[in-house]
Coordinates of C-alpha atoms in Angstrom, one line a residue:
X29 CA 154.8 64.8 127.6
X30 CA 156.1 66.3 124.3
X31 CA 155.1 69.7 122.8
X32 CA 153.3 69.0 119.5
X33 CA 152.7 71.8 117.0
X34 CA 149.1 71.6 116.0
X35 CA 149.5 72.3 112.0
X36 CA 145.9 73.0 109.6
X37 CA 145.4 69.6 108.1
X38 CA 142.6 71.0 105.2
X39 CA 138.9 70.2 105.6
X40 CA 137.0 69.3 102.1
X41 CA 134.6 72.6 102.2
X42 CA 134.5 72.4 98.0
X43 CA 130.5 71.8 97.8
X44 CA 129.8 74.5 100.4
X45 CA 132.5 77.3 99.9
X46 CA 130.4 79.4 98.2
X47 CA 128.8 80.7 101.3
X48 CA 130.3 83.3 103.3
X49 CA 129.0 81.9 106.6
X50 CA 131.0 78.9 105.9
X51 CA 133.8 80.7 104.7
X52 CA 133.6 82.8 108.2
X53 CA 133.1 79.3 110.2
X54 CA 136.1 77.9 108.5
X55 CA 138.5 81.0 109.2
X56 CA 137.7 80.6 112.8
X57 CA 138.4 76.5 112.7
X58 CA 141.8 77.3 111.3
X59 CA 142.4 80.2 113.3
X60 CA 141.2 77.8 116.6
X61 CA 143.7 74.9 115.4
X62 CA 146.7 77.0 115.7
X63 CA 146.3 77.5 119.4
X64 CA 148.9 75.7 121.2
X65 CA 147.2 74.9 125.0
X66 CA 143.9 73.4 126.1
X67 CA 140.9 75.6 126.3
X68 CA 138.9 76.2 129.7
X69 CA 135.2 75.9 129.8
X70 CA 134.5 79.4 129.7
X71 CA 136.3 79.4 126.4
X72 CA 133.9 79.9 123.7
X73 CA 134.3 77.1 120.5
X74 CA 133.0 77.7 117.4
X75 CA 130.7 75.2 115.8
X76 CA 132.1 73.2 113.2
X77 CA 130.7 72.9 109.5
X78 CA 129.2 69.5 108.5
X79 CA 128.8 67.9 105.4
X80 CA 125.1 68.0 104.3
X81 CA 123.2 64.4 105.1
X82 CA 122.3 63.0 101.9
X83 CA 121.9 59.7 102.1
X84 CA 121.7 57.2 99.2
X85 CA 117.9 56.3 99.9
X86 CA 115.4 58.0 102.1
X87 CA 116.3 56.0 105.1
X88 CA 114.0 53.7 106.9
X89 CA 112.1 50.4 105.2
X90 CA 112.2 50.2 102.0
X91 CA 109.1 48.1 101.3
X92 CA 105.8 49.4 100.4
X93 CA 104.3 51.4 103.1
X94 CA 100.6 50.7 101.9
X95 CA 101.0 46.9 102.5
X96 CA 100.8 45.0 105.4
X97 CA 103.6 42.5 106.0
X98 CA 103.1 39.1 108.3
X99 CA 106.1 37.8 110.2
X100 CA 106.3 34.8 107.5
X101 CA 106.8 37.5 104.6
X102 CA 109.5 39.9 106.7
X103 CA 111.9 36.4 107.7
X104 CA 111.5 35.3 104.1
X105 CA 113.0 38.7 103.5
X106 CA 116.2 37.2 104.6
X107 CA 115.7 33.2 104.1
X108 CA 113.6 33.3 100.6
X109 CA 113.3 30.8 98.2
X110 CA 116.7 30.8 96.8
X111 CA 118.6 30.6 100.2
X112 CA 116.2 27.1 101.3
X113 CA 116.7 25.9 98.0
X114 CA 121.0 26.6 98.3
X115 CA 120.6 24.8 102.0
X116 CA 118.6 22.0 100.9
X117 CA 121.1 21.5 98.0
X118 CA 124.4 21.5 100.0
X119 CA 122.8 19.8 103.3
X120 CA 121.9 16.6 100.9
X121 CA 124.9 16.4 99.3
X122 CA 127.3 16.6 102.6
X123 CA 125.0 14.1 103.8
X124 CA 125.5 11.8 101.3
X125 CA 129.4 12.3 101.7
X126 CA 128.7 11.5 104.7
X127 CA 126.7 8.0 104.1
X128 CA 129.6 7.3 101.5
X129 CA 131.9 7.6 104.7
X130 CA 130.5 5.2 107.1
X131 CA 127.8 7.6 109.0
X132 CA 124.9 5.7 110.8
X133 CA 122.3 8.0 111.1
X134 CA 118.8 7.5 108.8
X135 CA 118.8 10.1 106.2
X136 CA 116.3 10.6 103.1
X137 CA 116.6 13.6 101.6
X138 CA 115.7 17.4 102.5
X139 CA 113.2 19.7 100.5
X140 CA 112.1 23.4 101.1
X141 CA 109.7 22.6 103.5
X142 CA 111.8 20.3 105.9
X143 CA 113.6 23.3 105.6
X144 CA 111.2 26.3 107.1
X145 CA 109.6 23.0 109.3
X146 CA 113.4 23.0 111.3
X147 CA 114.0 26.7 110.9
X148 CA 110.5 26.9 112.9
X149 CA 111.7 24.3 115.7
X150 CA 115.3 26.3 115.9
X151 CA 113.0 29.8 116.7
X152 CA 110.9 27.8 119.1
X153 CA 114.4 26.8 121.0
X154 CA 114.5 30.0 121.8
X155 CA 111.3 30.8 123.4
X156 CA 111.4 27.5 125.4
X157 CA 114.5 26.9 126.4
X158 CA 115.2 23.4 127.1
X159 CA 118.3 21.4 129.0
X160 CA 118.4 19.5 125.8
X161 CA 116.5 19.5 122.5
X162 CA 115.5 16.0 123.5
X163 CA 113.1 17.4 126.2
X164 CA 111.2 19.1 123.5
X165 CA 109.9 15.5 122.1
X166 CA 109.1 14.0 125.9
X167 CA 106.1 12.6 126.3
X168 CA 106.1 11.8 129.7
X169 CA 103.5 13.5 132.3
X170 CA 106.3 16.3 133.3
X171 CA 107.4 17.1 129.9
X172 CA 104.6 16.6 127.8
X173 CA 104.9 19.5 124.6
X174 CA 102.9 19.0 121.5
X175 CA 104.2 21.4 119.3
X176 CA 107.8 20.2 118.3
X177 CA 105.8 16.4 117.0
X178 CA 103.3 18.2 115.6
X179 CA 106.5 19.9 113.1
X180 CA 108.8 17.3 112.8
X181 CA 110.2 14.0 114.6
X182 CA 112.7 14.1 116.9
X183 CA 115.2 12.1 115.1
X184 CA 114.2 14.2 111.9
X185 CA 115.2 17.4 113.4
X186 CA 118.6 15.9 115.1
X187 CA 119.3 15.0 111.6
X188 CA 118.5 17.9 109.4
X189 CA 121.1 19.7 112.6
X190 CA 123.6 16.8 112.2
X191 CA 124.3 17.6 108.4
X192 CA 123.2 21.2 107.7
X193 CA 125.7 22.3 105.4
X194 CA 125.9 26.4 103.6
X195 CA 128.3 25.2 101.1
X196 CA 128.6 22.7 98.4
X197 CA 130.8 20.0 100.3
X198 CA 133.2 19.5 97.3
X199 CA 134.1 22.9 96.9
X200 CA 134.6 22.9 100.7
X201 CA 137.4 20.2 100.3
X202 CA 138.7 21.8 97.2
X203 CA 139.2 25.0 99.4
X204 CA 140.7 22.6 102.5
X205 CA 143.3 21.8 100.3
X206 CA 144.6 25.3 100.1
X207 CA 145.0 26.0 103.4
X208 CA 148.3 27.6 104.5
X209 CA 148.2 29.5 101.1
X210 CA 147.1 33.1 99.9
X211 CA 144.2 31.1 98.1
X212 CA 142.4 30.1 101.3
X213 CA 139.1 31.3 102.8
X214 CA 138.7 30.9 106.4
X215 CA 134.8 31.8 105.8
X216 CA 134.1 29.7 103.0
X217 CA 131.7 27.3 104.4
X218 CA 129.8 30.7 105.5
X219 CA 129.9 32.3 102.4
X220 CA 126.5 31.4 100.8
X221 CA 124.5 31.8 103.5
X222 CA 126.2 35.1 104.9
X223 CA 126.5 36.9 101.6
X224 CA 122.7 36.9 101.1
X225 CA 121.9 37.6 104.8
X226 CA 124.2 40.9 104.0
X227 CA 122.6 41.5 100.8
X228 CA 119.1 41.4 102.6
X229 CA 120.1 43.8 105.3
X230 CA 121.2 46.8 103.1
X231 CA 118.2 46.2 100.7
X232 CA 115.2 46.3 102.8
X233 CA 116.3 49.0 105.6
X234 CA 118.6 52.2 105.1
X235 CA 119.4 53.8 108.6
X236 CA 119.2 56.9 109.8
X237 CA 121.8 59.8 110.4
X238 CA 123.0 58.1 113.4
X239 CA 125.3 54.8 113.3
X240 CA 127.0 52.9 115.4
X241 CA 130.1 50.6 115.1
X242 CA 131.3 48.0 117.9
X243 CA 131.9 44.3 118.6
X244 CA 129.7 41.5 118.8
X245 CA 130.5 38.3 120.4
X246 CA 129.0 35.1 119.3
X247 CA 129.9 32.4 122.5
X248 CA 132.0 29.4 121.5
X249 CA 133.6 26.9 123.7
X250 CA 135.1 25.8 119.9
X251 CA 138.8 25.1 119.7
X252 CA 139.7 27.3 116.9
X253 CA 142.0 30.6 116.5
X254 CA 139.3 32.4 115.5
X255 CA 137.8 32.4 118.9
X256 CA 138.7 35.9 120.5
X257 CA 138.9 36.4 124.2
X258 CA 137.0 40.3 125.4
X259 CA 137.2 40.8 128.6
X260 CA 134.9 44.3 128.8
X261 CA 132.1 42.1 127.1
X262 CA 129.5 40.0 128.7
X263 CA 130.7 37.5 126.5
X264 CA 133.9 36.8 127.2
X265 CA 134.9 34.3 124.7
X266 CA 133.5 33.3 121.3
X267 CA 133.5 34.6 117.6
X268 CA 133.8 38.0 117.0
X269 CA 131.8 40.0 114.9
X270 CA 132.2 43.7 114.0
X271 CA 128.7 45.5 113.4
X272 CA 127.4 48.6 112.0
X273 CA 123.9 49.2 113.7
X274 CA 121.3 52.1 113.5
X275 CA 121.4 54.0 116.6
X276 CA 117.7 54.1 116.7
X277 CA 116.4 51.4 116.9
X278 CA 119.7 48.6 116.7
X279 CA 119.3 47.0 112.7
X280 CA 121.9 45.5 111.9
X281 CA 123.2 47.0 108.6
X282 CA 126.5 45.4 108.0
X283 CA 128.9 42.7 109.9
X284 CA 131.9 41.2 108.8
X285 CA 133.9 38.0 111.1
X286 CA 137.1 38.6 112.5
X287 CA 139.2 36.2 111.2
X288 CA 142.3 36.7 112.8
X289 CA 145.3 38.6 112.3
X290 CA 145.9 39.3 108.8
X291 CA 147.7 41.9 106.9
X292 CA 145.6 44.8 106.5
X293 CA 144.6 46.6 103.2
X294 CA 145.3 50.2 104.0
X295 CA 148.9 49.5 106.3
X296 CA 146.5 51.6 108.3
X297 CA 145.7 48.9 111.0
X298 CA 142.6 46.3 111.8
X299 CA 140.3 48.9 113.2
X300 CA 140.5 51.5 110.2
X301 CA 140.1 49.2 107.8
X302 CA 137.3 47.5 109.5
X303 CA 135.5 50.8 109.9
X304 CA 135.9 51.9 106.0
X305 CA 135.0 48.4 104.9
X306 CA 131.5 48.3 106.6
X307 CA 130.8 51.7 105.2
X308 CA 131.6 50.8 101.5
X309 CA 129.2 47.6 102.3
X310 CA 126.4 49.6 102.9
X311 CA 126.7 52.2 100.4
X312 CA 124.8 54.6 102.7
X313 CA 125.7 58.3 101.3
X314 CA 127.3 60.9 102.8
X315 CA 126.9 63.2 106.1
X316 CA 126.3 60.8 108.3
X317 CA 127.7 60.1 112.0
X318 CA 129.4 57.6 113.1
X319 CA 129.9 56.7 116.8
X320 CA 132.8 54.3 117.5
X321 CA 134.6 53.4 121.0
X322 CA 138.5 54.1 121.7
X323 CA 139.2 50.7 119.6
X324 CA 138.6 52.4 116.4
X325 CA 138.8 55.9 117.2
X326 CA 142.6 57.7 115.7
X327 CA 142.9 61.1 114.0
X328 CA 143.9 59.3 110.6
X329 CA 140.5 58.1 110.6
X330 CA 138.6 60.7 111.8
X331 CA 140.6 62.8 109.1
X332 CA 139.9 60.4 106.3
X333 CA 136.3 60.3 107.2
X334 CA 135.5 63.7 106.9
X335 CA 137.7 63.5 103.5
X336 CA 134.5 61.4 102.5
X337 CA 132.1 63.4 103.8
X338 CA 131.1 61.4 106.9
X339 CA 131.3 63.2 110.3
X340 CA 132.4 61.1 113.7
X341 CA 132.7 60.6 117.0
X342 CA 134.1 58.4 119.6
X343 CA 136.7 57.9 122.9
X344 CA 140.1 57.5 122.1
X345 CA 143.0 56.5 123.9
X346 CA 145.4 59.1 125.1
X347 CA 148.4 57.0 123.8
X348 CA 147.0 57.4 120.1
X349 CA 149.3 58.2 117.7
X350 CA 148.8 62.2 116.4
X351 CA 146.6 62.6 119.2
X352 CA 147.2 66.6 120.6
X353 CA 149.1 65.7 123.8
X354 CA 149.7 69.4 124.9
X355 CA 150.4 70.0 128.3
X356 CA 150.0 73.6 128.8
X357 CA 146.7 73.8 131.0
X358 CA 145.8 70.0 130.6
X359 CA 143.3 68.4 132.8
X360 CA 144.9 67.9 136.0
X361 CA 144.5 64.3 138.3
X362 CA 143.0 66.8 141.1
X363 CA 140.7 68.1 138.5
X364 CA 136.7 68.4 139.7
X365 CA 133.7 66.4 138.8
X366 CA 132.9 68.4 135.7
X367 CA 135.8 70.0 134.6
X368 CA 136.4 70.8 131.0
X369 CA 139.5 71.1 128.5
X370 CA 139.7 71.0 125.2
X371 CA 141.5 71.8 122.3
X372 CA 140.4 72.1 118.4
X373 CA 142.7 70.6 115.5
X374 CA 140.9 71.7 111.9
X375 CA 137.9 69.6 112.2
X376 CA 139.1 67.4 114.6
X377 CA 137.7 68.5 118.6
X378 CA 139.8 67.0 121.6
X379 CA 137.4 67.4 125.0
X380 CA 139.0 66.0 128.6
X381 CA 136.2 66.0 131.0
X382 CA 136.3 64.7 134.1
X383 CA 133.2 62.6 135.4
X384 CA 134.0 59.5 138.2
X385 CA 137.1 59.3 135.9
X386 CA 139.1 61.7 133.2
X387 CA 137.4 60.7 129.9
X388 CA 138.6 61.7 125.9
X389 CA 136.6 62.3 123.4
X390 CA 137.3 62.8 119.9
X391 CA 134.8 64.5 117.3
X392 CA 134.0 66.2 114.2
X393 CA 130.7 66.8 114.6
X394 CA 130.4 69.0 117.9
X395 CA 131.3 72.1 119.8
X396 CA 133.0 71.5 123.0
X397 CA 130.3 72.6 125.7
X398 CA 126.5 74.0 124.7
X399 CA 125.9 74.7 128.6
X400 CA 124.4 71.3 128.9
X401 CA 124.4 69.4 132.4
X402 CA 124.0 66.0 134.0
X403 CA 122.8 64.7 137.3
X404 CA 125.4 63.0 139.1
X405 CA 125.8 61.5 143.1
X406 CA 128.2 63.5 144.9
X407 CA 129.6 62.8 148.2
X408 CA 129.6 66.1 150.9
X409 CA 131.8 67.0 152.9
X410 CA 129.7 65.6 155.7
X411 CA 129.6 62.5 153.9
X412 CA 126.4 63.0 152.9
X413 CA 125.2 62.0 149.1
X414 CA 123.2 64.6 147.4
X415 CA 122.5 65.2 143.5
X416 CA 124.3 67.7 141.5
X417 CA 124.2 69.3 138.1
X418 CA 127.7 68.8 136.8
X419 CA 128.8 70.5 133.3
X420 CA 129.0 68.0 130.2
X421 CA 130.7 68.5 126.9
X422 CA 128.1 68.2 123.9
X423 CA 130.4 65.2 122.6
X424 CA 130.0 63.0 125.6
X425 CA 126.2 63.8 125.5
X426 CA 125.9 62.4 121.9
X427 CA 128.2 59.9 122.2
X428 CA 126.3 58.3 125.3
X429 CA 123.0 58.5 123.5
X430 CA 124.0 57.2 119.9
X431 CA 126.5 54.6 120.6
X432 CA 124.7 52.1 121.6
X433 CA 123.2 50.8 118.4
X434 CA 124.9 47.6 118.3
X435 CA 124.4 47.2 122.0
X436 CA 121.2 47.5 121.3
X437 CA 120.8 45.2 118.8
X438 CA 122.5 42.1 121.3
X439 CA 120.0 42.3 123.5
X440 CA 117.0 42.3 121.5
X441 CA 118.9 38.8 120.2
X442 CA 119.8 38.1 123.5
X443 CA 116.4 37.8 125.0
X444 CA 115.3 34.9 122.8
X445 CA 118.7 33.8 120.8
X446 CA 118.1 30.5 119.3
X447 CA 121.9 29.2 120.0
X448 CA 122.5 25.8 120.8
X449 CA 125.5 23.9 121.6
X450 CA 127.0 22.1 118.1
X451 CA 129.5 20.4 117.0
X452 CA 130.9 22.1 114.2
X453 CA 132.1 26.0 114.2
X454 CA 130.3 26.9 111.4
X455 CA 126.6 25.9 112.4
X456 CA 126.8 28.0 115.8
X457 CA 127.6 31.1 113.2
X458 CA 124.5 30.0 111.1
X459 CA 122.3 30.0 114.3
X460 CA 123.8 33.7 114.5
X461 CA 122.5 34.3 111.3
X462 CA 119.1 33.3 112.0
X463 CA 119.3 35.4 115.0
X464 CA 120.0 38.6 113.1
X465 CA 117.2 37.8 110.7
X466 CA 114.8 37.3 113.0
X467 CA 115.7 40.5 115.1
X468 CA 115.7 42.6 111.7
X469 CA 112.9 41.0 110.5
X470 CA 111.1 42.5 113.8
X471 CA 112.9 45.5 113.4
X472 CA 111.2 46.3 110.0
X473 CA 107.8 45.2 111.3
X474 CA 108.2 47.5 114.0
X475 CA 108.7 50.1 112.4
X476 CA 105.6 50.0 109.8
X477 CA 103.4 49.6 112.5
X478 CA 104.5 52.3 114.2
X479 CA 104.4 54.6 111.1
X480 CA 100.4 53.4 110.9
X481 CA 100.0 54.7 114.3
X482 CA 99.3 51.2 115.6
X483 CA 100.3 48.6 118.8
X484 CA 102.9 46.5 117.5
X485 CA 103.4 42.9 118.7
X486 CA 106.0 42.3 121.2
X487 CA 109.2 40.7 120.3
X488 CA 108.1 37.5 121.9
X489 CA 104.6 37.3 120.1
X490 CA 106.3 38.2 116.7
X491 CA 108.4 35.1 117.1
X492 CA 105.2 33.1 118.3
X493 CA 103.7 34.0 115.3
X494 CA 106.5 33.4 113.2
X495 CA 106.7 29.4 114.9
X496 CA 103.1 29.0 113.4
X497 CA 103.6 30.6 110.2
X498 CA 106.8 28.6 109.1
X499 CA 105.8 25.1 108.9
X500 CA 102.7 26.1 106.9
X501 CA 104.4 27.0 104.1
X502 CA 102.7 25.4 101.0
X503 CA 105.1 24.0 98.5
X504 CA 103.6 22.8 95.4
X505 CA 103.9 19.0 95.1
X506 CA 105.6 17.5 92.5
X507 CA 103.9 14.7 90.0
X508 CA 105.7 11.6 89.0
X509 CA 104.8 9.2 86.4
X510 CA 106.4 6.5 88.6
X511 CA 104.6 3.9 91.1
X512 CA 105.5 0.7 93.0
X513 CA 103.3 -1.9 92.1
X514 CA 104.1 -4.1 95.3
X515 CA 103.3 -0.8 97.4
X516 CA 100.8 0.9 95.2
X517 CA 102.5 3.8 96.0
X518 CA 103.6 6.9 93.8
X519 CA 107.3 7.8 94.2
X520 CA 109.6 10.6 92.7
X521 CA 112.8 9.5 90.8
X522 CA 114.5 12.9 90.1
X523 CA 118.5 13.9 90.7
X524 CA 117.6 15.4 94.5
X525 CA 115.3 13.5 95.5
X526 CA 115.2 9.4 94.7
X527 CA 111.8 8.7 96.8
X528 CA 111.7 5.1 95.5
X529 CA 115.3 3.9 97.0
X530 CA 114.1 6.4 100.4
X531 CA 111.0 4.0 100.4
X532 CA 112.4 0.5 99.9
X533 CA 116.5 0.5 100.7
X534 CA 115.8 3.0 104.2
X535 CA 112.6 1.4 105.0
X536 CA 111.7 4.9 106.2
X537 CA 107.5 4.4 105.1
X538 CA 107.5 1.0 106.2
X539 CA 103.5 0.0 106.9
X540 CA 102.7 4.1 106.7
X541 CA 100.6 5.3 103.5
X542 CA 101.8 7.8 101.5
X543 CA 101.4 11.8 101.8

């Protein structure tokens, strides 16, 4: 292992320096980085200076507090009017290039309500789930479920899920044609759909001081490169997703889909880029922290987030590059459960501690040890178990309680994800979307009533609720000036919709009276 001088890389104190405590605090931090060996426990560390948390918007919901939201009104939060309106558009018109190509499946056209009607089935998927959809329309004495025909018919539904489309199909094609060139976009099909799901979860929640960034797997058994194979997740193959949660209570605030390898931005790797990307998506401020796991973690981050006034913490790899390798009183392999070394580089703090294992942790935001303990099982000489209060650096502390934002936010859409097996790549990504609406969309609820001092529904009752709500939506009907004198029927004849042909050319009303 090398010697490396630790040189004073300058910390941004420009909107504090006026205080001499800070002035004081930031003679010791440089004074601290010029040591040149790790630091026992005993070894006092001074406490860094933070940049001020002032975020963009007082963080929380931002809807009125006053009012009282159903489940209906918080998922239209995320699928409102304009988004049914862009998947009715697109799912007619790929349906129809799919007619013009030879497909044998009954189609008439889809409107709003078909639209909340199917999303209500999809959430209802996920509270019951079935061995196929099929099941859901049996009417036999073992399966007998009168919800799903009391939405939609079976065949409807398989239909709607057949041809759901996010994109205008000719644009789609137009963009096909461009693939092996700069031009292309691997996400296009995604693009309508995701871009207002994003816009929805920066505009209705702001998080708290607390953040978390990590990956999310979305399972595919797809044949595609952008399927991603990790083995230290519980799903071990699928699409991958990198997400910025709140640590309190797991909202989703940002995601972007790995697409592959690509050239990054910076020339400063995937995982920076990935990092300062989902903070500029957010727009949150400045002084908050940001918990990350070894994949992200490098000093040239950590460095160029405290350049923008955002403080953070995470593990890092011992093989990173500018990482303080000094050996001079390093943590040994023989080292004790609850042995501490660090070392302090400007803002940046190195602690080594050794738990069932030597773990590194890098921060800006802590002082190496506060006198703070855990509980941990350790074996006696006798061979005995017994509980002991082992030392813990303030780092590991925080990091084990904050981190898990995005962990938490997979298994509140794990316990009732509405994924299905599909055909096509892009709609297990918009049954993804779904999920994180819905999970949001709780999320905000949750918090409201909480602020009222009142029993929120559970998770499971929310969604309930939410099955009941959707297909109840009241659209107003349109008027036509058109009727079939053989059928004495009225029927629309308008650029979306052609009711008439539906009616006579599909036979779809045959011997049924009009609603």
């Amino acid at each position: 292992m090398e010697n490396i001088s630790m040189s004073y890389h300058p910390i941004l104190f420009d909107h504090v320096t006026s205080s001499p405590a800070i002035k004081r605090a930031s003679a010791a931090v440089l004074a601290t980085s010029e040591q040149d060996r790790w630091n026992n426990i005993d070894e006092d560390d001074v406490s860094p200076v933070l940049h001020p948390f002032s975020p963009a918007r007082t963080p929380g919901v931002q809807l009125d507090c006053h009012q009282e939201y159903t489940p209906l009104q918080l998922f239209q939060l995320f699928f409102d009017k304009s988004v049914i309106k862009v998947l009715c558009k697109n799912t007619n018109k790929y349906a129809q290039h799919r007619l013009k190509n030879g497909m044998k499946i009954v189609w008439y056209p889809v409107c709003d309500r078909d639209i909340y009607k199917y999303l209500s089935l999809v959430i209802y998927c996920g509270l019951l789930k079935a061995s196929t959809i099929r099941d859901l329309w049996r009417k036999d004495r073992l399966l007998n479920l009168p919800f799903p025909s009391s939405v939609m018919a079976g065949f409807r539904f398989e239909a709607i899920s057949s041809n759901l489309h996010m994109s205008d199909i000719e644009e789609t094609m137009k963009n096909d044609k461009l693939k092996g060139t700069p031009g292309y976009d691997r996400l296009f099909r995604l693009k309508p759909l995701m871009e207002q799901i994003l816009i929805a979860c920066k505009a209705y929640y702001h998080p708290y001081q607390n953040i978390s960034i990590d990956e999310r797997m979305v399972a595919t058994k797809a044949r595609i490169s952008m399927k991603q194979y990790m083995k230290n997740k519980p799903t071990k193959w699928g699409y991958k997703l990198f997400v910025l949660a709140d640590s309190k209570n797991g909202y989703t605030c940002a995601f972007d889909i790995y697409q592959g390898k690509v050239q990054t931005h910076s020339g400063k790797g995937l995982a920076y880029d990935t990092v300062m990307n989902l903070l500029s998506t957010c727009s949150l401020g400045t002084g908050y922290h940001i918990y990350v796991d070894n994949f992200y973690t490098s000093t040239t981050l950590f460095r160029d987030l405290h350049k923008k006034r955002y403080e953070a913490c995470g593990t890092i790899r011992n093989n990173q590059i500018d990482f303080a390798q000094i050996p001079t009183n390093a943590l040994s392999k023989r080292a004790i459960r609850g042995d501490i070394k660090w070392i302090r580089d400007g803002p940046l703090l190195y602690v080594k501690w050794m738990d069932t294992r030597e773990v590194t942790v890098c921060s800006t935001i802590h002082k190496a040890y506060k006198g703070e303990t855990v509980q941990r099982r350790v074996r006696n000489h006798d061979g005995t178990w017994s509980l002991k209060c082992v030392p813990v650096p303030e780092p590991v502390k925080a990091y084990n309680k904050h981190m898990g934002g995005v962990d938490l936010s997979d298994a509140l859409i794990k316990f009732f994800s509405v994924t299905q097996k599909t055909v096509k790549w892009y709609r297990k990504l918009f049954l993804h979307f779904v999920d994180i609406a819905l999970v949001n969309s709780y999320i905000i609820y949750k918090e409201q009533v909480l602020a009222k001092y009142q029993k929120p529904l559970t998770h499971k009752k929310f969604r309930e609720v939410l099955c009941l709500q959707l297909p109840e939506v009241v659209k107003k009907q349109k008027k036509t000036i058109y009727k079939c004198r053989s059928c004495d029927v009225a029927l629309c004849i308008v650029a979306d919709r052609i009711c008439f042909t539906e009616w006579h050319e599909l036979g779809l009303f045959k011997g049924s009276k009009a609603q």
